[in-house]
Coordinates of C-alpha atoms in Angstrom, one line a residue:
X28 CA 105.4 53.8 94.1
X29 CA 108.2 56.3 94.4
X30 CA 108.8 58.9 91.9
X31 CA 112.3 59.6 90.6
X32 CA 113.6 62.5 88.5
X33 CA 113.9 60.6 85.2
X34 CA 110.3 59.6 85.3
X35 CA 109.0 63.1 85.5
X36 CA 109.5 64.0 81.8
X37 CA 108.2 60.7 80.8
X38 CA 105.0 61.0 82.9
X39 CA 104.4 64.6 81.9
X40 CA 104.8 63.7 78.3
X41 CA 101.9 61.2 78.6
X42 CA 99.4 64.0 79.0
X43 CA 99.8 65.2 75.4
X44 CA 96.7 63.1 74.7
X45 CA 94.7 64.0 77.9
X46 CA 94.2 67.6 78.8
X47 CA 94.5 68.3 82.6
X48 CA 93.8 71.3 84.7
X49 CA 95.7 71.3 88.0
X50 CA 95.1 73.8 90.8
X51 CA 98.1 74.9 92.9
X52 CA 96.4 76.0 96.1
X53 CA 99.3 77.9 97.6
X54 CA 100.6 81.3 96.7
X55 CA 104.1 80.2 97.4
X56 CA 103.7 77.5 94.8
X57 CA 102.3 80.1 92.3
X58 CA 105.4 82.4 92.8
X59 CA 107.9 79.4 92.6
X60 CA 106.1 78.1 89.4
X61 CA 106.6 81.6 87.8
X62 CA 110.1 82.3 89.1
X63 CA 111.4 78.8 87.8
X64 CA 109.7 78.9 84.5
X65 CA 107.9 75.6 85.0
X66 CA 105.1 76.5 82.7
X67 CA 107.5 76.8 79.8
X68 CA 108.6 73.2 80.1
X69 CA 105.1 71.7 80.5
X70 CA 103.1 70.3 77.5
X71 CA 100.4 72.7 76.4
X72 CA 97.8 70.2 77.6
X73 CA 98.7 70.6 81.2
X74 CA 97.1 73.9 82.5
X75 CA 98.0 75.2 85.9
X76 CA 95.4 77.2 87.7
X77 CA 96.2 79.4 90.8
X78 CA 94.0 79.1 93.8
X79 CA 93.0 81.1 96.9
X80 CA 96.2 80.2 98.8
X81 CA 97.2 83.8 99.7
X82 CA 96.0 84.7 103.3
X83 CA 96.2 88.4 102.6
X84 CA 94.1 88.0 99.4
X85 CA 91.3 86.1 101.0
X86 CA 90.7 88.2 104.0
X87 CA 87.4 89.9 103.5
X88 CA 87.1 93.6 103.0
X89 CA 84.8 93.9 106.0
X90 CA 87.3 92.1 108.2
X91 CA 90.0 94.7 107.5
X92 CA 87.4 97.6 107.9
X93 CA 86.9 96.1 111.5
X94 CA 90.5 96.5 112.3
X95 CA 90.6 100.0 111.0
X96 CA 87.7 100.9 113.1
X97 CA 89.6 99.8 116.2
X98 CA 92.4 102.2 115.4
X99 CA 89.9 105.0 115.1
X100 CA 88.7 104.0 118.6
X101 CA 92.3 104.4 120.0
X102 CA 93.5 100.8 120.1
X103 CA 96.9 99.7 119.1
X104 CA 96.4 97.3 116.2
X105 CA 99.3 94.9 115.5
X106 CA 99.6 92.8 112.2
X107 CA 102.0 91.2 110.0
X108 CA 103.5 93.6 107.5
X109 CA 101.8 92.2 104.3
X110 CA 98.5 93.3 105.7
X111 CA 99.4 96.9 105.8
X112 CA 98.9 98.0 102.2
X113 CA 95.7 96.2 101.6
X114 CA 93.2 99.1 100.5
X115 CA 89.7 99.2 101.6
X116 CA 87.0 101.7 102.5
X117 CA 88.5 104.2 104.9
X118 CA 92.1 103.6 103.8
X119 CA 94.5 100.9 104.9
X120 CA 96.5 100.1 108.0
X121 CA 99.5 101.9 106.4
X122 CA 97.5 105.1 105.6
X123 CA 96.1 105.0 109.2
X124 CA 99.5 104.8 110.7
X125 CA 100.7 107.6 108.4
X126 CA 97.8 109.6 109.8
X127 CA 99.1 109.2 113.3
X128 CA 97.1 106.1 114.5
X129 CA 98.9 103.3 116.2
X130 CA 99.2 100.4 113.7
X131 CA 102.3 98.3 114.3
X132 CA 104.1 95.8 112.2
X133 CA 105.1 92.6 113.9
X134 CA 107.0 89.7 112.7
X135 CA 105.7 87.2 115.3
X136 CA 102.5 86.8 117.3
X137 CA 104.5 86.8 120.5
X138 CA 105.6 90.3 119.9
X139 CA 102.1 91.5 120.5
X140 CA 102.3 90.2 124.1
X141 CA 105.3 92.4 124.8
X142 CA 103.4 95.4 123.3
X143 CA 100.5 94.7 125.6
X144 CA 102.7 94.3 128.7
X145 CA 104.7 97.5 127.9
X146 CA 101.4 99.5 127.3
X147 CA 99.1 98.5 130.2
X148 CA 96.8 101.5 129.7
X149 CA 96.1 100.8 126.0
X150 CA 94.0 98.1 124.4
X151 CA 96.2 96.1 122.1
X152 CA 94.6 94.0 119.3
X153 CA 96.4 91.5 117.2
X154 CA 95.0 91.0 113.6
X155 CA 95.2 87.2 113.3
X156 CA 95.3 86.4 109.6
X157 CA 96.5 83.3 107.8
X158 CA 95.8 79.6 107.3
X159 CA 96.8 76.7 109.5
X160 CA 100.3 77.7 109.2
X161 CA 100.0 80.9 111.2
X162 CA 97.0 80.1 113.4
X163 CA 99.0 78.0 115.9
X164 CA 101.2 81.1 116.7
X165 CA 98.0 83.0 117.4
X166 CA 96.7 80.2 119.6
X167 CA 100.0 80.2 121.5
X168 CA 99.7 84.0 121.9
X169 CA 96.2 83.6 123.4
X170 CA 97.2 80.7 125.7
X171 CA 100.1 82.5 127.0
X172 CA 98.2 85.8 127.6
X173 CA 95.6 83.8 129.5
X174 CA 98.3 82.1 131.5
X175 CA 99.9 85.4 132.4
X176 CA 96.6 87.3 132.9
X177 CA 97.2 90.1 130.4
X178 CA 93.9 92.0 130.5
X179 CA 94.5 94.5 127.7
X180 CA 95.3 92.1 124.9
X181 CA 92.7 90.7 122.4
X182 CA 92.7 89.1 118.9
X183 CA 90.6 89.6 115.9
X184 CA 90.8 86.0 114.5
X185 CA 90.3 86.0 110.8
X186 CA 92.2 82.8 110.4
X187 CA 91.0 80.6 107.5
X188 CA 90.9 76.8 107.2
X189 CA 92.2 75.5 103.9
X190 CA 90.3 72.1 103.4
X191 CA 86.7 73.7 103.3
X192 CA 88.0 76.1 100.5
X193 CA 89.6 73.3 98.6
X194 CA 86.3 71.3 98.8
X195 CA 84.3 74.2 97.5
X196 CA 86.6 74.4 94.4
X197 CA 86.6 70.6 94.0
X198 CA 82.8 70.7 93.8
X199 CA 82.7 73.5 91.3
X200 CA 81.8 72.0 87.9
X201 CA 82.6 75.2 86.1
X202 CA 86.4 74.8 87.1
X203 CA 86.7 71.2 85.7
X204 CA 89.7 70.5 87.8
X205 CA 91.8 67.4 87.3
X206 CA 93.6 67.5 90.7
X207 CA 95.1 69.6 93.3
X208 CA 98.7 70.4 94.2
X209 CA 98.3 70.8 98.0
X210 CA 100.4 73.2 100.1
X211 CA 103.3 71.7 101.9
X212 CA 103.4 74.0 104.8
X213 CA 99.7 73.6 105.6
X214 CA 100.0 69.9 105.5
X215 CA 103.1 70.1 107.8
X216 CA 100.4 71.1 110.4
X217 CA 97.3 69.2 109.3
X218 CA 98.8 66.1 107.9
X219 CA 97.0 64.0 105.3
X220 CA 93.5 63.2 106.8
X221 CA 91.8 66.6 106.2
X222 CA 92.3 66.2 102.3
X223 CA 91.0 62.5 102.0
X224 CA 87.8 64.0 100.6
X225 CA 89.5 64.8 97.3
X226 CA 89.9 61.2 96.0
X227 CA 87.2 59.6 98.2
X228 CA 84.3 62.1 97.5
X229 CA 85.3 63.8 94.2
X230 CA 87.6 61.2 92.5
X231 CA 90.4 63.8 92.2
X232 CA 94.1 63.4 93.0
X233 CA 95.5 65.4 95.8
X234 CA 99.3 65.6 95.9
X235 CA 101.2 67.3 98.7
X236 CA 104.3 69.0 97.6
X237 CA 107.1 71.3 98.7
X238 CA 108.0 74.6 96.9
X239 CA 111.3 73.9 95.1
X240 CA 110.9 73.3 91.3
X241 CA 111.8 69.7 91.6
X242 CA 109.1 69.1 94.3
X243 CA 106.5 70.8 92.2
X244 CA 107.3 68.8 89.1
X245 CA 107.3 65.5 91.1
X246 CA 103.8 66.5 92.4
X247 CA 102.6 67.2 88.9
X248 CA 104.1 63.9 87.8
X249 CA 102.3 62.0 90.5
X250 CA 98.9 63.6 89.5
X251 CA 99.6 62.5 85.9
X252 CA 100.5 59.1 87.1
X253 CA 97.2 58.7 89.0
X254 CA 95.3 59.8 85.9
X255 CA 97.1 57.3 83.7
X256 CA 96.3 54.6 86.2
X257 CA 92.7 55.8 86.8
X258 CA 93.3 55.5 90.5
X259 CA 93.0 59.1 92.3
X260 CA 94.6 59.2 95.7
X261 CA 96.0 61.4 98.3
X262 CA 99.7 61.2 98.1
X263 CA 102.7 63.2 99.3
X264 CA 106.0 63.8 97.6
X265 CA 107.1 66.0 100.6
X266 CA 107.8 63.2 103.1
X267 CA 110.8 64.9 104.6
X268 CA 108.6 67.6 106.0
X269 CA 105.0 66.2 106.1
X270 CA 104.0 63.4 108.4
X271 CA 100.6 61.7 107.9
X272 CA 99.4 62.7 111.4
X273 CA 100.6 66.3 111.0
X274 CA 102.1 68.3 113.9
X275 CA 100.2 66.9 116.9
X276 CA 101.4 69.6 119.2
X277 CA 100.2 72.5 116.8
X278 CA 96.9 70.6 116.3
X279 CA 96.3 70.3 119.9
X280 CA 96.9 73.9 120.6
X281 CA 94.5 74.8 117.8
X282 CA 91.9 72.5 119.2
X283 CA 92.4 74.0 122.7
X284 CA 92.0 77.7 121.6
X285 CA 89.8 77.7 118.5
X286 CA 86.4 76.6 117.3
X287 CA 85.4 76.2 113.7
X288 CA 83.0 78.8 112.4
X289 CA 81.5 80.1 109.1
X290 CA 83.8 82.7 107.6
X291 CA 83.8 85.2 104.6
X292 CA 86.4 84.8 101.9
X293 CA 87.0 87.9 99.7
X294 CA 85.3 87.5 96.3
X295 CA 84.2 83.9 97.1
X296 CA 81.6 84.5 99.9
X297 CA 81.0 82.7 103.2
X298 CA 82.3 79.2 103.4
X299 CA 80.9 77.1 106.3
X300 CA 83.2 76.0 109.0
X301 CA 86.1 77.6 107.2
X302 CA 87.1 80.1 110.0
X303 CA 88.7 79.9 113.4
X304 CA 87.0 81.7 116.3
X305 CA 88.1 81.7 119.9
X306 CA 86.4 79.2 122.2
X307 CA 84.3 80.3 125.1
X308 CA 87.2 79.5 127.6
X309 CA 89.2 82.3 125.8
X310 CA 86.3 84.7 124.9
X311 CA 87.8 87.4 127.1
X312 CA 90.5 87.7 124.5
X313 CA 88.1 87.9 121.6
X314 CA 88.2 91.5 120.2
X315 CA 84.9 91.0 118.3
X316 CA 83.3 90.6 121.7
X317 CA 85.2 93.0 123.6
X318 CA 84.5 95.9 121.2
X319 CA 81.1 94.7 120.3
X320 CA 82.0 94.5 116.6
X321 CA 79.4 93.7 114.0
X322 CA 81.3 92.2 111.0
X323 CA 79.7 93.0 107.7
X324 CA 80.9 91.6 104.3
X325 CA 82.8 94.4 102.5
X326 CA 82.1 95.5 99.1
X327 CA 85.0 94.8 96.7
X328 CA 86.5 97.9 94.8
X329 CA 84.7 98.7 91.6
X330 CA 86.1 96.8 88.7
X331 CA 88.3 94.5 90.8
X332 CA 87.9 90.8 89.9
X333 CA 90.1 89.4 92.7
X334 CA 87.4 86.9 93.6
X335 CA 87.5 85.3 90.1
X336 CA 91.3 85.3 90.2
X337 CA 91.3 83.5 93.5
X338 CA 89.1 80.8 92.3
X339 CA 90.9 80.3 89.1
X340 CA 88.0 81.5 86.8
X341 CA 90.2 84.2 85.2
X342 CA 93.9 85.0 85.1
X343 CA 94.9 88.5 86.2
X344 CA 95.4 90.0 82.7
X345 CA 91.6 89.3 82.2
X346 CA 90.9 91.9 85.0
X347 CA 90.4 95.4 83.3
X348 CA 92.4 97.0 86.1
X349 CA 95.5 94.9 85.9
X350 CA 98.7 96.8 85.0
X351 CA 96.6 100.1 84.5
X352 CA 94.7 101.2 87.6
X353 CA 96.2 98.3 89.6
X354 CA 99.9 97.9 90.1
X355 CA 102.2 97.0 93.1
X356 CA 102.8 100.7 93.7
X357 CA 99.1 101.5 93.6
X358 CA 97.1 98.3 94.4
X359 CA 93.3 98.3 94.0
X360 CA 92.9 94.7 95.3
X361 CA 94.8 92.6 97.7
X362 CA 95.9 90.0 95.0
X363 CA 98.3 92.8 93.8
X364 CA 99.5 93.7 97.4
X365 CA 100.8 90.4 98.7
X366 CA 104.1 88.8 97.7
X367 CA 102.1 85.6 97.3
X368 CA 99.2 87.1 95.5
X369 CA 98.4 85.8 92.0
X370 CA 98.2 89.3 90.5
X371 CA 101.4 90.4 92.0
X372 CA 103.0 87.2 90.6
X373 CA 101.6 87.8 87.1
X374 CA 102.7 91.5 87.2
X375 CA 106.4 90.4 88.1
X376 CA 106.7 87.4 85.9
X377 CA 104.0 87.1 83.2
X378 CA 105.3 87.6 79.7
X379 CA 102.0 86.8 77.7
X380 CA 103.1 83.3 77.1
X381 CA 103.3 80.1 79.1
X382 CA 106.4 81.1 81.1

């Protein structure tokens, strides 16, 4: 049944008798909700919970420390810009670069191929971070490097898979979630099928939505509708961008280059099958193997409660470091670093009320 704009207020109004907690998984949703003031127009019985949808935030401390260790060994390490300020033991990519080591900001994975070709006597490593949205670009980089026989390029693949994390949260009885607002751009790649477990296994609505305020409200209204009808389902209100089958070309590339593996998530722990490692056919481009890296879980900074923020168990103002020791200019944890981080969003927009 299609949803139109006049039905949104009516549907949201129905929950005054039925408290609901809905998790928006994606950091872009979190920022859009704050920027548009959506919380201020919702009834108090509809609680929005921010999830672990910021790729910078969920990258484990030990993974970043591994990248820093390669800089110390003389490699060129390339990464997207939002990774550079993430602090950890031994500094950050930005501080290492300030100290004279060769850390480079790139805006696309393919830029790394050019860096490797232009520096044949240097080992060039790409820090592959992100969800299913950025993983196809890393896969394309590896595939093209293999085709062209570029011997000095490798990838640290710390890519994360969204569905296993969503399932972990759906199964958590302490969160008592009523449904999930699913990330539109991840579903552009994956399609619908990977999230069917929400209604089928957990009896929870899962609604795919875009990032404009009207899309978010339509998604919330659909979750309310499903609760009213007692019929949880996987639905999309983002049909212009998301096909049920996803992006078959991108999915084929992911399948060709990557295999599923267990992966650590900052503050959450290891989630089975939630990471993407290189397949055996491409292991010559695997920086973990090339440099014999032993990845160990990193210890979070003292007092930092990023893990609880990422799982929706607390909101950022409940962390003792928020706005005191931890600010965007001097971040302690990655949730304050990234533009999509929950702590960063709260710092910029939160006024101590529902706005």
